[in-house]
Amino acid sequence: MSHVELLKQYELKATPQRLCVLGVLEKYGHATLDDIEKYTKVKFPTLSLSTIYRNLNEMLKKDLLSEVKLVNKKDYFEIKKEKHSHLICKECGKIEDYTIQTDELVEQIETLTSNKILSATVSFDIICKECLSTK
Amino acid sequence: MSHVELLKQYELKATPQRLCVLGVLEKYGHATLDDIEKYTKVKFPTLSLSTIYRNLNEMLKKDLLSEVKLVNKKDYFEIKKEKHSHLICKECGKIEDYTIQTDELVEQIETLTSNKILSATVSFDIICKECLSTK
DNA sequence: CTATATGCAAATAGTTTGCACGGAT
DNA sequence: ATCCGTGCAAACTATTTGCATATAG
């Protein structure tokens, strides 16, 4: 789906500024606020920081984006997609997405604790295969 | 272990300010910066915010504390203990600790992706049994 | 045409730092 | 006596907001 359609679907106007932010998120997969500011300025030098903040907040609220929080890292933004976990390389910092089945885990905890489990969020600290091979 | 001993073990002086912060963390299990400020002020009205910041940063650096980041929540601090996951009740906001075995999950991802997995971080959004029962 | 989005500047919130003083070893 | 920790104020960084103008639909 094009970003224009995506924005329409979430009842947001398809402004050049929003398309530019989405372009960066699409291209890099995950991006911090600083990344977004830096990379959008290349194509769109007049895009203001307050517009970036407003649009990120708007798109988060409408659930078009999601925010990823990792200890010792700045928060990342990504275009919302199928629920997935993150593999963070401690060597090069790269973040990969990976979809895992958590049903078993969820069921297990639900049974053991008598709580209702709504969802599981999982991330992994890794050394990626590229970093492993260049050592 | 007493907090005095704990601090000594990490090569930090056992000041009343630090003990007060640890007291709050111990009592509440997890606490945000605001919680810490609020609850320490009860017993220690002169404790300054910059001392809280400095001490939290110091204790994080020395690995005596850990920081928990959750989407849509302020960051929480806790006294470091055995690796565990967090169960967050979407109804009452309470955070419970729970220790799960992630070895299987880790092995599975390691095999499937050819990365070296260092650790897994897991959290669950839940409705806790107390909230379930009072509906 | 109308409602919403934008840019800029100012306001507010969050965090860190310099410095003089005080307490522990 | 020396070192480290603290409180306070100031500095700095991050985020939000008000307002006049511009623009998408």
mmCIF file of C-alpha atoms (C1' of nucleotides) in Angstrom:
data_model
loop_
_atom_site.group_PDB
_atom_site.id
_atom_site.type_symbol
_atom_site.label_atom_id
_atom_site.label_comp_id
_atom_site.label_asym_id
_atom_site.label_seq_id
_atom_site.Cartn_x
_atom_site.Cartn_y
_atom_site.Cartn_z
ATOM 1 C CA MET A 1 0.000 0.000 0.000
ATOM 2 C CA SER A 2 1.277 3.450 -0.823
ATOM 3 C CA HIS A 3 1.937 5.847 2.003
ATOM 4 C CA VAL A 4 -0.765 8.131 0.650
ATOM 5 C CA GLU A 5 -3.297 5.349 0.977
ATOM 6 C CA LEU A 6 -1.924 4.378 4.345
ATOM 7 C CA LEU A 7 -2.428 7.882 5.708
ATOM 8 C CA LYS A 8 -5.933 8.084 4.259
ATOM 9 C CA GLN A 9 -6.823 4.806 5.855
ATOM 10 C CA TYR A 10 -5.922 6.288 9.213
ATOM 11 C CA GLU A 11 -7.771 9.541 8.499
ATOM 12 C CA LEU A 12 -4.691 11.678 8.173
ATOM 13 C CA LYS A 13 -4.029 14.075 5.338
ATOM 14 C CA ALA A 14 -1.254 13.035 3.007
ATOM 15 C CA THR A 15 1.040 16.025 3.382
ATOM 16 C CA PRO A 16 4.533 16.065 1.885
ATOM 17 C CA GLN A 17 5.926 16.274 5.421
ATOM 18 C CA ARG A 18 4.206 13.113 6.545
ATOM 19 C CA LEU A 19 5.171 11.288 3.393
ATOM 20 C CA CYS A 20 8.756 12.305 3.945
ATOM 21 C CA VAL A 21 8.763 10.933 7.502
ATOM 22 C CA LEU A 22 7.148 7.705 6.353
ATOM 23 C CA GLY A 23 9.686 7.478 3.556
ATOM 24 C CA VAL A 24 12.506 7.518 6.082
ATOM 25 C CA LEU A 25 10.817 4.933 8.302
ATOM 26 C CA GLU A 26 10.194 2.722 5.295
ATOM 27 C CA LYS A 27 13.747 3.013 4.062
ATOM 28 C CA TYR A 28 15.490 2.432 7.380
ATOM 29 C CA GLY A 29 12.984 0.128 9.017
ATOM 30 C CA HIS A 30 13.560 1.709 12.410
ATOM 31 C CA ALA A 31 14.609 5.262 13.093
ATOM 32 C CA THR A 32 15.139 7.428 16.142
ATOM 33 C CA LEU A 33 13.920 10.997 16.288
ATOM 34 C CA ASP A 34 17.430 12.153 15.451
ATOM 35 C CA ASP A 35 17.598 9.822 12.474
ATOM 36 C CA ILE A 36 14.289 11.117 11.228
ATOM 37 C CA GLU A 37 15.333 14.715 11.592
ATOM 38 C CA LYS A 38 18.624 14.077 9.863
ATOM 39 C CA TYR A 39 17.335 12.048 6.942
ATOM 40 C CA THR A 40 14.204 14.059 6.267
ATOM 41 C CA LYS A 41 16.266 17.262 6.116
ATOM 42 C CA VAL A 42 18.136 15.863 3.135
ATOM 43 C CA LYS A 43 15.034 15.765 0.959
ATOM 44 C CA PHE A 44 13.028 18.362 2.855
ATOM 45 C CA PRO A 45 15.240 21.002 4.425
ATOM 46 C CA THR A 46 12.335 23.133 5.664
ATOM 47 C CA LEU A 47 10.642 20.358 7.603
ATOM 48 C CA SER A 48 10.527 21.614 11.163
ATOM 49 C CA LEU A 49 11.222 19.647 14.287
ATOM 50 C CA SER A 50 7.854 20.520 15.753
ATOM 51 C CA THR A 51 6.136 19.089 12.705
ATOM 52 C CA ILE A 52 8.128 15.904 13.123
ATOM 53 C CA TYR A 53 7.092 15.684 16.781
ATOM 54 C CA ARG A 54 3.480 16.444 15.988
ATOM 55 C CA ASN A 55 3.305 13.929 13.198
ATOM 56 C CA LEU A 56 5.008 11.148 15.101
ATOM 57 C CA ASN A 57 2.634 11.681 18.018
ATOM 58 C CA GLU A 58 -0.351 11.826 15.709
ATOM 59 C CA MET A 59 0.630 8.668 13.881
ATOM 60 C CA LEU A 60 1.375 6.862 17.127
ATOM 61 C CA LYS A 61 -2.006 7.843 18.499
ATOM 62 C CA LYS A 62 -3.774 6.634 15.370
ATOM 63 C CA ASP A 63 -1.747 3.457 15.595
ATOM 64 C CA LEU A 64 -0.097 3.799 12.231
ATOM 65 C CA LEU A 65 3.323 3.778 13.866
ATOM 66 C CA SER A 66 4.729 2.008 16.851
ATOM 67 C CA GLU A 67 7.465 2.946 19.245
ATOM 68 C CA VAL A 68 10.229 0.604 20.310
ATOM 69 C CA LYS A 69 11.935 1.129 23.653
ATOM 70 C CA LEU A 70 15.216 -0.572 24.394
ATOM 71 C CA VAL A 71 17.453 -0.131 27.411
ATOM 72 C CA ASN A 72 20.518 2.031 26.677
ATOM 73 C CA LYS A 73 19.132 3.037 23.290
ATOM 74 C CA LYS A 74 17.078 5.963 22.114
ATOM 75 C CA ASP A 75 13.494 5.161 21.287
ATOM 76 C CA TYR A 76 12.860 3.939 17.773
ATOM 77 C CA PHE A 77 9.842 4.450 15.572
ATOM 78 C CA GLU A 78 8.578 2.037 12.962
ATOM 79 C CA ILE A 79 5.621 1.688 10.658
ATOM 80 C CA LYS A 80 3.252 -0.680 12.401
ATOM 81 C CA LYS A 81 3.212 -4.143 10.969
ATOM 82 C CA GLU A 82 2.566 -7.690 12.021
ATOM 83 C CA LYS A 83 3.578 -8.234 15.637
ATOM 84 C CA HIS A 84 7.251 -9.141 15.732
ATOM 85 C CA SER A 85 10.258 -9.146 17.961
ATOM 86 C CA HIS A 86 13.518 -7.262 17.606
ATOM 87 C CA LEU A 87 17.021 -8.655 17.394
ATOM 88 C CA ILE A 88 19.519 -6.004 18.428
ATOM 89 C CA CYS A 89 23.158 -6.567 17.537
ATOM 90 C CA LYS A 90 25.377 -5.444 20.436
ATOM 91 C CA GLU A 91 28.277 -5.151 18.039
ATOM 92 C CA CYS A 92 26.988 -3.038 15.151
ATOM 93 C CA GLY A 93 23.738 -1.772 16.636
ATOM 94 C CA LYS A 94 21.598 -2.986 13.762
ATOM 95 C CA ILE A 95 18.012 -3.971 14.539
ATOM 96 C CA GLU A 96 16.418 -6.870 12.706
ATOM 97 C CA ASP A 97 12.782 -7.857 12.865
ATOM 98 C CA TYR A 98 11.827 -11.425 13.464
ATOM 99 C CA THR A 99 8.436 -13.004 13.872
ATOM 100 C CA ILE A 100 8.173 -15.663 16.541
ATOM 101 C CA GLN A 101 5.336 -17.722 17.918
ATOM 102 C CA THR A 102 4.642 -16.754 21.498
ATOM 103 C CA ASP A 103 1.389 -18.694 21.913
ATOM 104 C CA GLU A 104 2.975 -21.483 23.877
ATOM 105 C CA LEU A 105 4.770 -19.107 26.193
ATOM 106 C CA VAL A 106 1.617 -17.076 26.705
ATOM 107 C CA GLU A 107 -0.500 -20.102 27.473
ATOM 108 C CA GLN A 108 2.059 -21.376 29.913
ATOM 109 C CA ILE A 109 2.182 -18.116 31.874
ATOM 110 C CA GLU A 110 -1.562 -17.781 31.779
ATOM 111 C CA THR A 111 -1.999 -21.194 33.332
ATOM 112 C CA LEU A 112 0.732 -20.748 35.896
ATOM 113 C CA THR A 113 -0.233 -17.270 37.082
ATOM 114 C CA SER A 114 -4.036 -17.161 36.581
ATOM 115 C CA ASN A 115 -3.747 -13.813 34.842
ATOM 116 C CA LYS A 116 -5.245 -13.061 31.459
ATOM 117 C CA ILE A 117 -2.359 -12.491 29.069
ATOM 118 C CA LEU A 118 -3.078 -9.974 26.329
ATOM 119 C CA SER A 119 0.240 -10.001 24.498
ATOM 120 C CA ALA A 120 3.936 -10.683 24.768
ATOM 121 C CA THR A 121 6.762 -8.364 23.794
ATOM 122 C CA VAL A 122 10.108 -9.972 23.161
ATOM 123 C CA SER A 123 13.498 -8.669 22.171
ATOM 124 C CA PHE A 124 16.889 -10.295 21.890
ATOM 125 C CA ASP A 125 20.380 -8.980 22.334
ATOM 126 C CA ILE A 126 22.510 -10.703 19.739
ATOM 127 C CA ILE A 127 25.728 -10.716 17.788
ATOM 128 C CA CYS A 128 24.542 -10.860 14.217
ATOM 129 C CA LYS A 129 26.007 -13.323 11.749
ATOM 130 C CA GLU A 130 27.785 -10.564 9.831
ATOM 131 C CA CYS A 131 29.591 -9.361 12.932
ATOM 132 C CA LEU A 132 30.364 -12.955 13.921
ATOM 133 C CA SER A 133 31.979 -13.688 10.589
ATOM 134 C CA THR A 134 34.196 -10.600 10.484
ATOM 135 C CA LYS A 135 35.972 -11.290 13.754
ATOM 136 C CA MET B 1 21.708 -8.326 52.214
ATOM 137 C CA SER B 2 21.283 -4.902 53.750
ATOM 138 C CA HIS B 3 21.371 -1.879 51.506
ATOM 139 C CA VAL B 4 24.470 -0.690 53.285
ATOM 140 C CA GLU B 5 26.260 -3.887 52.335
ATOM 141 C CA LEU B 6 24.822 -3.769 48.859
ATOM 142 C CA LEU B 7 26.228 -0.306 48.240
ATOM 143 C CA LYS B 8 29.616 -1.266 49.663
ATOM 144 C CA GLN B 9 29.730 -4.272 47.420
ATOM 145 C CA TYR B 10 29.350 -1.973 44.429
ATOM 146 C CA GLU B 11 31.920 0.469 45.769
ATOM 147 C CA LEU B 12 29.487 3.200 46.612
ATOM 148 C CA LYS B 13 29.297 5.009 49.928
ATOM 149 C CA ALA B 14 26.230 4.294 51.979
ATOM 150 C CA THR B 15 24.802 7.788 52.269
ATOM 151 C CA PRO B 16 21.370 8.421 53.778
ATOM 152 C CA GLN B 17 20.210 9.710 50.363
ATOM 153 C CA ARG B 18 21.164 6.503 48.595
ATOM 154 C CA LEU B 19 19.634 4.372 51.290
ATOM 155 C CA CYS B 20 16.445 6.338 51.029
ATOM 156 C CA VAL B 21 16.242 5.771 47.262
ATOM 157 C CA LEU B 22 16.955 2.076 47.698
ATOM 158 C CA GLY B 23 14.322 1.924 50.424
ATOM 159 C CA VAL B 24 11.702 3.191 48.002
ATOM 160 C CA LEU B 25 12.795 0.781 45.286
ATOM 161 C CA GLU B 26 12.725 -2.082 47.739
ATOM 162 C CA LYS B 27 9.316 -1.181 49.068
ATOM 163 C CA TYR B 28 7.598 -0.609 45.724
ATOM 164 C CA GLY B 29 9.511 -3.080 43.630
ATOM 165 C CA HIS B 30 9.503 -0.743 40.628
ATOM 166 C CA ALA B 31 9.395 3.023 40.720
ATOM 167 C CA THR B 32 9.549 5.840 38.208
ATOM 168 C CA LEU B 33 11.614 8.933 38.775
ATOM 169 C CA ASP B 34 8.466 10.733 39.899
ATOM 170 C CA ASP B 35 7.615 7.959 42.326
ATOM 171 C CA ILE B 36 11.090 8.095 43.751
ATOM 172 C CA GLU B 37 10.996 11.848 44.158
ATOM 173 C CA LYS B 38 7.575 11.719 45.773
ATOM 174 C CA TYR B 39 8.216 8.884 48.184
ATOM 175 C CA THR B 40 11.718 9.865 49.214
ATOM 176 C CA LYS B 41 10.492 13.380 50.042
ATOM 177 C CA VAL B 42 8.234 11.923 52.709
ATOM 178 C CA LYS B 43 11.145 10.613 54.759
ATOM 179 C CA PHE B 44 13.773 12.941 53.392
ATOM 180 C CA PRO B 45 12.358 16.345 52.443
ATOM 181 C CA THR B 46 15.735 17.863 51.615
ATOM 182 C CA LEU B 47 16.760 15.197 49.125
ATOM 183 C CA SER B 48 17.339 17.087 45.893
ATOM 184 C CA LEU B 49 16.301 16.009 42.450
ATOM 185 C CA SER B 50 19.833 16.278 41.143
ATOM 186 C CA THR B 51 21.027 13.893 43.822
ATOM 187 C CA ILE B 52 18.322 11.452 42.775
ATOM 188 C CA TYR B 53 19.435 11.725 39.157
ATOM 189 C CA ARG B 54 23.072 11.392 40.051
ATOM 190 C CA ASN B 55 22.493 8.395 42.261
ATOM 191 C CA LEU B 56 20.230 6.589 39.840
ATOM 192 C CA ASN B 57 22.758 7.088 37.062
ATOM 193 C CA GLU B 58 25.594 6.008 39.296
ATOM 194 C CA MET B 59 23.814 2.872 40.449
ATOM 195 C CA LEU B 60 22.737 2.024 36.909
ATOM 196 C CA LYS B 61 26.300 2.383 35.729
ATOM 197 C CA LYS B 62 27.596 0.162 38.510
ATOM 198 C CA ASP B 63 24.854 -2.290 37.633
ATOM 199 C CA LEU B 64 23.231 -2.252 41.038
ATOM 200 C CA LEU B 65 19.975 -1.071 39.462
ATOM 201 C CA SER B 66 18.281 -1.765 36.197
ATOM 202 C CA GLU B 67 15.949 0.296 34.088
ATOM 203 C CA VAL B 68 12.725 -0.999 32.598
ATOM 204 C CA LYS B 69 11.318 0.639 29.476
ATOM 205 C CA LEU B 70 7.748 0.002 28.484
ATOM 206 C CA VAL B 71 5.761 1.605 25.684
ATOM 207 C CA ASN B 72 3.330 4.279 26.946
ATOM 208 C CA LYS B 73 4.823 4.177 30.409
ATOM 209 C CA LYS B 74 7.494 6.178 32.101
ATOM 210 C CA ASP B 75 10.739 4.354 32.679
ATOM 211 C CA TYR B 76 10.936 2.306 35.839
ATOM 212 C CA PHE B 77 13.892 1.559 38.034
ATOM 213 C CA GLU B 78 14.426 -1.570 40.072
ATOM 214 C CA ILE B 79 17.121 -3.122 42.198
ATOM 215 C CA LYS B 80 18.874 -5.600 39.983
ATOM 216 C CA LYS B 81 18.007 -9.176 40.619
ATOM 217 C CA GLU B 82 17.767 -12.464 38.834
ATOM 218 C CA LYS B 83 16.781 -11.997 35.198
ATOM 219 C CA HIS B 84 13.000 -11.911 34.992
ATOM 220 C CA SER B 85 10.157 -10.706 32.869
ATOM 221 C CA HIS B 86 7.473 -8.152 33.685
ATOM 222 C CA LEU B 87 3.732 -8.638 33.701
ATOM 223 C CA ILE B 88 2.003 -5.286 33.284
ATOM 224 C CA CYS B 89 -1.676 -5.065 34.119
ATOM 225 C CA LYS B 90 -3.447 -2.858 31.565
ATOM 226 C CA GLU B 91 -6.253 -2.301 34.032
ATOM 227 C CA CYS B 92 -4.563 -1.235 37.255
ATOM 228 C CA GLY B 93 -1.051 -0.557 36.005
ATOM 229 C CA LYS B 94 0.609 -2.851 38.495
ATOM 230 C CA ILE B 95 3.860 -4.528 37.458
ATOM 231 C CA GLU B 96 4.613 -8.049 38.635
ATOM 232 C CA ASP B 97 7.869 -9.884 38.184
ATOM 233 C CA TYR B 98 7.928 -13.371 36.840
ATOM 234 C CA THR B 99 10.826 -15.637 36.041
ATOM 235 C CA ILE B 100 10.480 -17.662 32.873
ATOM 236 C CA GLN B 101 12.725 -20.042 31.047
ATOM 237 C CA THR B 102 13.756 -18.576 27.711
ATOM 238 C CA ASP B 103 16.395 -21.151 26.804
ATOM 239 C CA GLU B 104 14.202 -22.976 24.336
ATOM 240 C CA LEU B 105 13.137 -19.789 22.642
ATOM 241 C CA VAL B 106 16.732 -18.583 22.453
ATOM 242 C CA GLU B 107 18.010 -21.835 21.009
ATOM 243 C CA GLN B 108 15.265 -21.875 18.446
ATOM 244 C CA ILE B 109 16.031 -18.361 17.197
ATOM 245 C CA GLU B 110 19.735 -19.029 17.245
ATOM 246 C CA THR B 111 19.326 -22.053 15.016
ATOM 247 C CA LEU B 112 16.866 -20.404 12.676
ATOM 248 C CA THR B 113 18.726 -17.120 12.195
ATOM 249 C CA SER B 114 22.391 -18.104 12.602
ATOM 250 C CA ASN B 115 22.944 -15.223 14.990
ATOM 251 C CA LYS B 116 24.518 -15.561 18.395
ATOM 252 C CA ILE B 117 21.810 -14.788 20.944
ATOM 253 C CA LEU B 118 23.088 -13.167 24.125
ATOM 254 C CA SER B 119 19.829 -12.718 26.008
ATOM 255 C CA ALA B 120 16.090 -12.363 25.721
ATOM 256 C CA THR B 121 13.925 -9.652 27.239
ATOM 257 C CA VAL B 122 10.252 -10.449 27.616
ATOM 258 C CA SER B 123 7.271 -8.558 28.935
ATOM 259 C CA PHE B 124 3.571 -9.298 28.950
ATOM 260 C CA ASP B 125 0.537 -7.079 28.861
ATOM 261 C CA ILE B 126 -2.018 -8.678 31.094
ATOM 262 C CA ILE B 127 -5.208 -8.275 33.085
ATOM 263 C CA CYS B 128 -4.213 -9.446 36.522
ATOM 264 C CA LYS B 129 -6.302 -11.885 38.463
ATOM 265 C CA GLU B 130 -7.419 -9.242 40.946
ATOM 266 C CA CYS B 131 -8.761 -7.013 38.179
ATOM 267 C CA LEU B 132 -10.380 -9.993 36.502
ATOM 268 C CA SER B 133 -12.221 -10.956 39.651
ATOM 269 C CA THR B 134 -13.578 -7.474 40.443
ATOM 270 C CA LYS B 135 -15.380 -7.014 37.136
ATOM 271 C "C1'" DC C 1 -13.972 27.102 0.857
ATOM 272 C "C1'" DT C 2 -12.963 25.049 5.267
ATOM 273 C "C1'" DA C 3 -10.602 22.476 8.267
ATOM 274 C "C1'" DT C 4 -6.312 20.896 9.256
ATOM 275 C "C1'" DA C 5 -1.195 21.127 8.956
ATOM 276 C "C1'" DT C 6 2.921 23.780 9.062
ATOM 277 C "C1'" DG C 7 6.885 26.839 10.553
ATOM 278 C "C1'" DC C 8 8.616 29.763 13.719
ATOM 279 C "C1'" DA C 9 9.329 31.447 18.242
ATOM 280 C "C1'" DA C 10 8.312 31.098 22.796
ATOM 281 C "C1'" DA C 11 7.079 28.329 26.652
ATOM 282 C "C1'" DT C 12 7.557 24.286 29.355
ATOM 283 C "C1'" DA C 13 9.573 20.003 30.933
ATOM 284 C "C1'" DG C 14 13.399 16.989 31.752
ATOM 285 C "C1'" DT C 15 18.262 16.268 32.786
ATOM 286 C "C1'" DT C 16 23.005 17.523 33.702
ATOM 287 C "C1'" DT C 17 26.689 20.324 35.550
ATOM 288 C "C1'" DG C 18 29.731 23.771 38.302
ATOM 289 C "C1'" DC C 19 30.671 25.139 42.572
ATOM 290 C "C1'" DA C 20 30.974 25.778 47.545
ATOM 291 C "C1'" DC C 21 29.999 23.381 51.615
ATOM 292 C "C1'" DG C 22 29.717 19.291 54.771
ATOM 293 C "C1'" DG C 23 30.556 14.699 56.434
ATOM 294 C "C1'" DA C 24 33.028 10.291 56.500
ATOM 295 C "C1'" DT C 25 37.358 7.918 56.680
ATOM 296 C "C1'" DA D 1 43.454 16.593 55.490
ATOM 297 C "C1'" DT D 2 41.327 14.503 51.647
ATOM 298 C "C1'" DC D 3 37.874 12.684 48.982
ATOM 299 C "C1'" DC D 4 33.389 12.113 47.745
ATOM 300 C "C1'" DG D 5 28.470 13.395 48.013
ATOM 301 C "C1'" DT D 6 25.137 16.879 48.330
ATOM 302 C "C1'" DG D 7 22.151 21.031 47.492
ATOM 303 C "C1'" DC D 8 21.378 24.853 44.908
ATOM 304 C "C1'" DA D 9 21.331 27.498 40.813
ATOM 305 C "C1'" DA D 10 22.367 27.746 36.267
ATOM 306 C "C1'" DA D 11 22.987 25.534 31.905
ATOM 307 C "C1'" DC D 12 21.561 22.612 28.587
ATOM 308 C "C1'" DT D 13 18.513 19.432 26.013
ATOM 309 C "C1'" DA D 14 14.034 17.702 24.782
ATOM 310 C "C1'" DT D 15 9.295 18.419 23.867
ATOM 311 C "C1'" DT D 16 5.073 21.079 23.446
ATOM 312 C "C1'" DT D 17 2.267 25.015 22.324
ATOM 313 C "C1'" DG D 18 0.254 29.577 20.342
ATOM 314 C "C1'" DC D 19 -0.317 31.919 16.475
ATOM 315 C "C1'" DA D 20 -0.269 33.521 11.670
ATOM 316 C "C1'" DT D 21 0.038 31.531 7.239
ATOM 317 C "C1'" DA D 22 -0.315 27.858 3.893
ATOM 318 C "C1'" DT D 23 -2.413 23.825 1.812
ATOM 319 C "C1'" DA D 24 -5.089 19.319 1.198
ATOM 320 C "C1'" DG D 25 -9.336 17.682 0.033
#
